[in-house]
């Protein structure tokens, strides 16, 4: 099986973050914040991919300087991050830190209990 494709963070100039379960939305443009978000969205490529039929909880739309979409990532709280380039969701390396980051911005105020 080939190695999972990497998210094109080196070309990202903005990330639209949208809570799919509420009306919360924010746009990140600051390079320092973009680098922090990229770090928080790092996944464990060695982890087993999980395929889910739901839409997810949070969407991250990564855009370049011309506002072209580079990637649309879906966070499934309690299980992982999904991108169409991967074979299912991959587990996050810093899930708790990402949840705190989202909560600090008024997104996903109440993290769900972990899925069993």
mmCIF file with all atom_site columns, C-alpha atoms in Angstrom:
data_model
loop_
_atom_site.group_PDB
_atom_site.id
_atom_site.type_symbol
_atom_site.label_atom_id
_atom_site.label_alt_id
_atom_site.label_comp_id
_atom_site.label_asym_id
_atom_site.label_entity_id
_atom_site.label_seq_id
_atom_site.pdbx_PDB_ins_code
_atom_site.Cartn_x
_atom_site.Cartn_y
_atom_site.Cartn_z
_atom_site.occupancy
_atom_site.B_iso_or_equiv
_atom_site.pdbx_formal_charge
_atom_site.auth_seq_id
_atom_site.auth_comp_id
_atom_site.auth_asym_id
_atom_site.auth_atom_id
_atom_site.pdbx_PDB_model_num
ATOM 1   C CA . UNK A 1 1   ? 0.000   0.000  0.000  1.00 0.00 ? 1   UNK A CA 1
ATOM 2   C CA . UNK A 1 2   ? 1.467   3.416  -0.920 1.00 0.00 ? 2   UNK A CA 1
ATOM 3   C CA . UNK A 1 3   ? 2.240   5.972  1.788  1.00 0.00 ? 3   UNK A CA 1
ATOM 4   C CA . UNK A 1 4   ? -0.627  8.377  2.532  1.00 0.00 ? 4   UNK A CA 1
ATOM 5   C CA . UNK A 1 5   ? -0.519  11.698 0.706  1.00 0.00 ? 5   UNK A CA 1
ATOM 6   C CA . UNK A 1 6   ? 0.537   14.683 2.786  1.00 0.00 ? 6   UNK A CA 1
ATOM 7   C CA . UNK A 1 7   ? -1.728  17.702 3.192  1.00 0.00 ? 7   UNK A CA 1
ATOM 8   C CA . UNK A 1 8   ? -0.271  20.600 1.103  1.00 0.00 ? 8   UNK A CA 1
ATOM 9   C CA . UNK A 1 9   ? 0.385   22.940 4.037  1.00 0.00 ? 9   UNK A CA 1
ATOM 10  C CA . UNK A 1 10  ? 3.379   24.600 2.343  1.00 0.00 ? 10  UNK A CA 1
ATOM 11  C CA . UNK A 1 11  ? 0.968   26.311 -0.122 1.00 0.00 ? 11  UNK A CA 1
ATOM 12  C CA . UNK A 1 12  ? -1.763  27.139 2.422  1.00 0.00 ? 12  UNK A CA 1
ATOM 13  C CA . UNK A 1 13  ? -2.560  30.803 2.969  1.00 0.00 ? 13  UNK A CA 1
ATOM 14  C CA . UNK A 1 14  ? -5.921  30.422 4.717  1.00 0.00 ? 14  UNK A CA 1
ATOM 15  C CA . UNK A 1 15  ? -8.027  27.761 6.400  1.00 0.00 ? 15  UNK A CA 1
ATOM 16  C CA . UNK A 1 16  ? -11.774 28.108 6.769  1.00 0.00 ? 16  UNK A CA 1
ATOM 17  C CA . UNK A 1 17  ? -12.852 26.211 9.893  1.00 0.00 ? 17  UNK A CA 1
ATOM 18  C CA . UNK A 1 18  ? -16.550 25.350 10.152 1.00 0.00 ? 18  UNK A CA 1
ATOM 19  C CA . UNK A 1 19  ? -18.411 23.542 12.918 1.00 0.00 ? 19  UNK A CA 1
ATOM 20  C CA . UNK A 1 20  ? -20.741 21.189 11.035 1.00 0.00 ? 20  UNK A CA 1
ATOM 21  C CA . UNK A 1 21  ? -23.011 20.744 14.069 1.00 0.00 ? 21  UNK A CA 1
ATOM 22  C CA . UNK A 1 22  ? -23.595 24.456 14.735 1.00 0.00 ? 22  UNK A CA 1
ATOM 23  C CA . UNK A 1 23  ? -23.211 27.868 13.096 1.00 0.00 ? 23  UNK A CA 1
ATOM 24  C CA . UNK A 1 24  ? -19.617 28.477 14.190 1.00 0.00 ? 24  UNK A CA 1
ATOM 25  C CA . UNK A 1 25  ? -17.059 29.426 11.564 1.00 0.00 ? 25  UNK A CA 1
ATOM 26  C CA . UNK A 1 26  ? -13.668 31.159 11.539 1.00 0.00 ? 26  UNK A CA 1
ATOM 27  C CA . UNK A 1 27  ? -10.949 31.849 8.985  1.00 0.00 ? 27  UNK A CA 1
ATOM 28  C CA . UNK A 1 28  ? -7.292  31.483 9.892  1.00 0.00 ? 28  UNK A CA 1
ATOM 29  C CA . UNK A 1 29  ? -4.851  33.573 7.838  1.00 0.00 ? 29  UNK A CA 1
ATOM 30  C CA . UNK A 1 30  ? -2.026  34.389 10.243 1.00 0.00 ? 30  UNK A CA 1
ATOM 31  C CA . UNK A 1 31  ? 1.062   32.324 9.279  1.00 0.00 ? 31  UNK A CA 1
ATOM 32  C CA . UNK A 1 32  ? 1.854   31.497 12.910 1.00 0.00 ? 32  UNK A CA 1
ATOM 33  C CA . UNK A 1 33  ? -1.698  30.264 13.517 1.00 0.00 ? 33  UNK A CA 1
ATOM 34  C CA . UNK A 1 34  ? -1.671  28.312 10.238 1.00 0.00 ? 34  UNK A CA 1
ATOM 35  C CA . UNK A 1 35  ? 1.518   26.544 11.324 1.00 0.00 ? 35  UNK A CA 1
ATOM 36  C CA . UNK A 1 36  ? -0.028  25.776 14.725 1.00 0.00 ? 36  UNK A CA 1
ATOM 37  C CA . UNK A 1 37  ? -3.181  24.385 13.097 1.00 0.00 ? 37  UNK A CA 1
ATOM 38  C CA . UNK A 1 38  ? -1.114  22.259 10.697 1.00 0.00 ? 38  UNK A CA 1
ATOM 39  C CA . UNK A 1 39  ? 0.739   20.811 13.710 1.00 0.00 ? 39  UNK A CA 1
ATOM 40  C CA . UNK A 1 40  ? -2.538  20.105 15.528 1.00 0.00 ? 40  UNK A CA 1
ATOM 41  C CA . UNK A 1 41  ? -3.918  18.327 12.444 1.00 0.00 ? 41  UNK A CA 1
ATOM 42  C CA . UNK A 1 42  ? -0.987  15.940 12.119 1.00 0.00 ? 42  UNK A CA 1
ATOM 43  C CA . UNK A 1 43  ? -2.138  12.348 11.876 1.00 0.00 ? 43  UNK A CA 1
ATOM 44  C CA . UNK A 1 44  ? -0.618  8.988  12.673 1.00 0.00 ? 44  UNK A CA 1
ATOM 45  C CA . UNK A 1 45  ? -0.014  7.504  9.220  1.00 0.00 ? 45  UNK A CA 1
ATOM 46  C CA . UNK A 1 46  ? 0.746   4.153  10.840 1.00 0.00 ? 46  UNK A CA 1
ATOM 47  C CA . UNK A 1 47  ? -2.708  4.106  12.456 1.00 0.00 ? 47  UNK A CA 1
ATOM 48  C CA . UNK A 1 48  ? -5.501  2.030  11.011 1.00 0.00 ? 48  UNK A CA 1
ATOM 49  C CA . UNK A 1 49  ? -7.820  4.018  8.742  1.00 0.00 ? 49  UNK A CA 1
ATOM 50  C CA . UNK A 1 50  ? -11.460 4.027  9.805  1.00 0.00 ? 50  UNK A CA 1
ATOM 51  C CA . UNK A 1 51  ? -14.280 4.598  7.316  1.00 0.00 ? 51  UNK A CA 1
ATOM 52  C CA . UNK A 1 52  ? -17.360 6.382  8.629  1.00 0.00 ? 52  UNK A CA 1
ATOM 53  C CA . UNK A 1 53  ? -20.553 7.280  6.794  1.00 0.00 ? 53  UNK A CA 1
ATOM 54  C CA . UNK A 1 54  ? -21.250 10.527 8.695  1.00 0.00 ? 54  UNK A CA 1
ATOM 55  C CA . UNK A 1 55  ? -20.240 14.030 7.565  1.00 0.00 ? 55  UNK A CA 1
ATOM 56  C CA . UNK A 1 56  ? -17.970 14.645 10.549 1.00 0.00 ? 56  UNK A CA 1
ATOM 57  C CA . UNK A 1 57  ? -17.993 17.393 13.155 1.00 0.00 ? 57  UNK A CA 1
ATOM 58  C CA . UNK A 1 58  ? -15.624 20.083 11.854 1.00 0.00 ? 58  UNK A CA 1
ATOM 59  C CA . UNK A 1 59  ? -14.531 20.948 8.318  1.00 0.00 ? 59  UNK A CA 1
ATOM 60  C CA . UNK A 1 60  ? -11.157 22.510 7.489  1.00 0.00 ? 60  UNK A CA 1
ATOM 61  C CA . UNK A 1 61  ? -11.021 23.992 3.977  1.00 0.00 ? 61  UNK A CA 1
ATOM 62  C CA . UNK A 1 62  ? -7.365  24.706 3.139  1.00 0.00 ? 62  UNK A CA 1
ATOM 63  C CA . UNK A 1 63  ? -6.886  27.436 0.504  1.00 0.00 ? 63  UNK A CA 1
ATOM 64  C CA . UNK A 1 64  ? -3.905  28.845 -1.384 1.00 0.00 ? 64  UNK A CA 1
ATOM 65  C CA . UNK A 1 65  ? -3.101  32.529 -2.129 1.00 0.00 ? 65  UNK A CA 1
ATOM 66  C CA . UNK A 1 66  ? -5.524  32.512 -5.098 1.00 0.00 ? 66  UNK A CA 1
ATOM 67  C CA . UNK A 1 67  ? -8.281  31.086 -2.825 1.00 0.00 ? 67  UNK A CA 1
ATOM 68  C CA . UNK A 1 68  ? -8.199  27.717 -4.624 1.00 0.00 ? 68  UNK A CA 1
ATOM 69  C CA . UNK A 1 69  ? -9.116  24.786 -2.411 1.00 0.00 ? 69  UNK A CA 1
ATOM 70  C CA . UNK A 1 70  ? -6.093  22.588 -1.717 1.00 0.00 ? 70  UNK A CA 1
ATOM 71  C CA . UNK A 1 71  ? -7.790  20.182 0.681  1.00 0.00 ? 71  UNK A CA 1
ATOM 72  C CA . UNK A 1 72  ? -11.056 19.662 2.536  1.00 0.00 ? 72  UNK A CA 1
ATOM 73  C CA . UNK A 1 73  ? -10.465 17.833 5.803  1.00 0.00 ? 73  UNK A CA 1
ATOM 74  C CA . UNK A 1 74  ? -13.202 16.504 8.056  1.00 0.00 ? 74  UNK A CA 1
ATOM 75  C CA . UNK A 1 75  ? -12.650 16.000 11.755 1.00 0.00 ? 75  UNK A CA 1
ATOM 76  C CA . UNK A 1 76  ? -14.626 13.251 13.433 1.00 0.00 ? 76  UNK A CA 1
ATOM 77  C CA . UNK A 1 77  ? -14.350 14.031 17.128 1.00 0.00 ? 77  UNK A CA 1
ATOM 78  C CA . UNK A 1 78  ? -13.364 10.954 19.023 1.00 0.00 ? 78  UNK A CA 1
ATOM 79  C CA . UNK A 1 79  ? -12.074 9.046  15.994 1.00 0.00 ? 79  UNK A CA 1
ATOM 80  C CA . UNK A 1 80  ? -9.876  10.967 13.539 1.00 0.00 ? 80  UNK A CA 1
ATOM 81  C CA . UNK A 1 81  ? -9.308  13.180 10.525 1.00 0.00 ? 81  UNK A CA 1
ATOM 82  C CA . UNK A 1 82  ? -10.618 12.318 7.054  1.00 0.00 ? 82  UNK A CA 1
ATOM 83  C CA . UNK A 1 83  ? -9.352  13.485 3.651  1.00 0.00 ? 83  UNK A CA 1
ATOM 84  C CA . UNK A 1 84  ? -10.378 11.994 0.318  1.00 0.00 ? 84  UNK A CA 1
ATOM 85  C CA . UNK A 1 85  ? -6.693  11.275 -0.458 1.00 0.00 ? 85  UNK A CA 1
ATOM 86  C CA . UNK A 1 86  ? -6.548  8.771  2.418  1.00 0.00 ? 86  UNK A CA 1
ATOM 87  C CA . UNK A 1 87  ? -8.361  5.454  2.822  1.00 0.00 ? 87  UNK A CA 1
ATOM 88  C CA . UNK A 1 88  ? -10.526 6.603  5.719  1.00 0.00 ? 88  UNK A CA 1
ATOM 89  C CA . UNK A 1 89  ? -9.931  8.600  8.872  1.00 0.00 ? 89  UNK A CA 1
ATOM 90  C CA . UNK A 1 90  ? -6.501  8.578  10.427 1.00 0.00 ? 90  UNK A CA 1
ATOM 91  C CA . UNK A 1 91  ? -5.996  9.126  14.166 1.00 0.00 ? 91  UNK A CA 1
ATOM 92  C CA . UNK A 1 92  ? -4.757  12.539 15.253 1.00 0.00 ? 92  UNK A CA 1
ATOM 93  C CA . UNK A 1 93  ? -1.488  12.848 17.142 1.00 0.00 ? 93  UNK A CA 1
ATOM 94  C CA . UNK A 1 94  ? -2.778  15.776 19.251 1.00 0.00 ? 94  UNK A CA 1
ATOM 95  C CA . UNK A 1 95  ? -6.558  15.291 19.466 1.00 0.00 ? 95  UNK A CA 1
ATOM 96  C CA . UNK A 1 96  ? -6.975  16.892 22.905 1.00 0.00 ? 96  UNK A CA 1
ATOM 97  C CA . UNK A 1 97  ? -4.923  19.944 21.921 1.00 0.00 ? 97  UNK A CA 1
ATOM 98  C CA . UNK A 1 98  ? -6.970  20.353 18.734 1.00 0.00 ? 98  UNK A CA 1
ATOM 99  C CA . UNK A 1 99  ? -10.231 20.146 20.696 1.00 0.00 ? 99  UNK A CA 1
ATOM 100 C CA . UNK A 1 100 ? -8.925  22.841 23.065 1.00 0.00 ? 100 UNK A CA 1
ATOM 101 C CA . UNK A 1 101 ? -7.903  24.992 20.067 1.00 0.00 ? 101 UNK A CA 1
ATOM 102 C CA . UNK A 1 102 ? -11.396 24.667 18.572 1.00 0.00 ? 102 UNK A CA 1
ATOM 103 C CA . UNK A 1 103 ? -13.104 25.353 21.902 1.00 0.00 ? 103 UNK A CA 1
ATOM 104 C CA . UNK A 1 104 ? -10.987 28.491 22.437 1.00 0.00 ? 104 UNK A CA 1
ATOM 105 C CA . UNK A 1 105 ? -12.404 29.810 19.146 1.00 0.00 ? 105 UNK A CA 1
ATOM 106 C CA . UNK A 1 106 ? -16.026 29.029 20.000 1.00 0.00 ? 106 UNK A CA 1
ATOM 107 C CA . UNK A 1 107 ? -16.205 25.856 17.893 1.00 0.00 ? 107 UNK A CA 1
ATOM 108 C CA . UNK A 1 108 ? -17.168 22.447 19.301 1.00 0.00 ? 108 UNK A CA 1
ATOM 109 C CA . UNK A 1 109 ? -17.864 23.812 22.775 1.00 0.00 ? 109 UNK A CA 1
ATOM 110 C CA . UNK A 1 110 ? -18.755 20.397 24.155 1.00 0.00 ? 110 UNK A CA 1
ATOM 111 C CA . UNK A 1 111 ? -16.488 17.605 22.972 1.00 0.00 ? 111 UNK A CA 1
ATOM 112 C CA . UNK A 1 112 ? -18.350 14.299 22.675 1.00 0.00 ? 112 UNK A CA 1
ATOM 113 C CA . UNK A 1 113 ? -17.415 11.237 24.701 1.00 0.00 ? 113 UNK A CA 1
ATOM 114 C CA . UNK A 1 114 ? -14.922 8.952  22.945 1.00 0.00 ? 114 UNK A CA 1
ATOM 115 C CA . UNK A 1 115 ? -16.470 6.340  20.656 1.00 0.00 ? 115 UNK A CA 1
ATOM 116 C CA . UNK A 1 116 ? -16.028 2.765  21.729 1.00 0.00 ? 116 UNK A CA 1
#
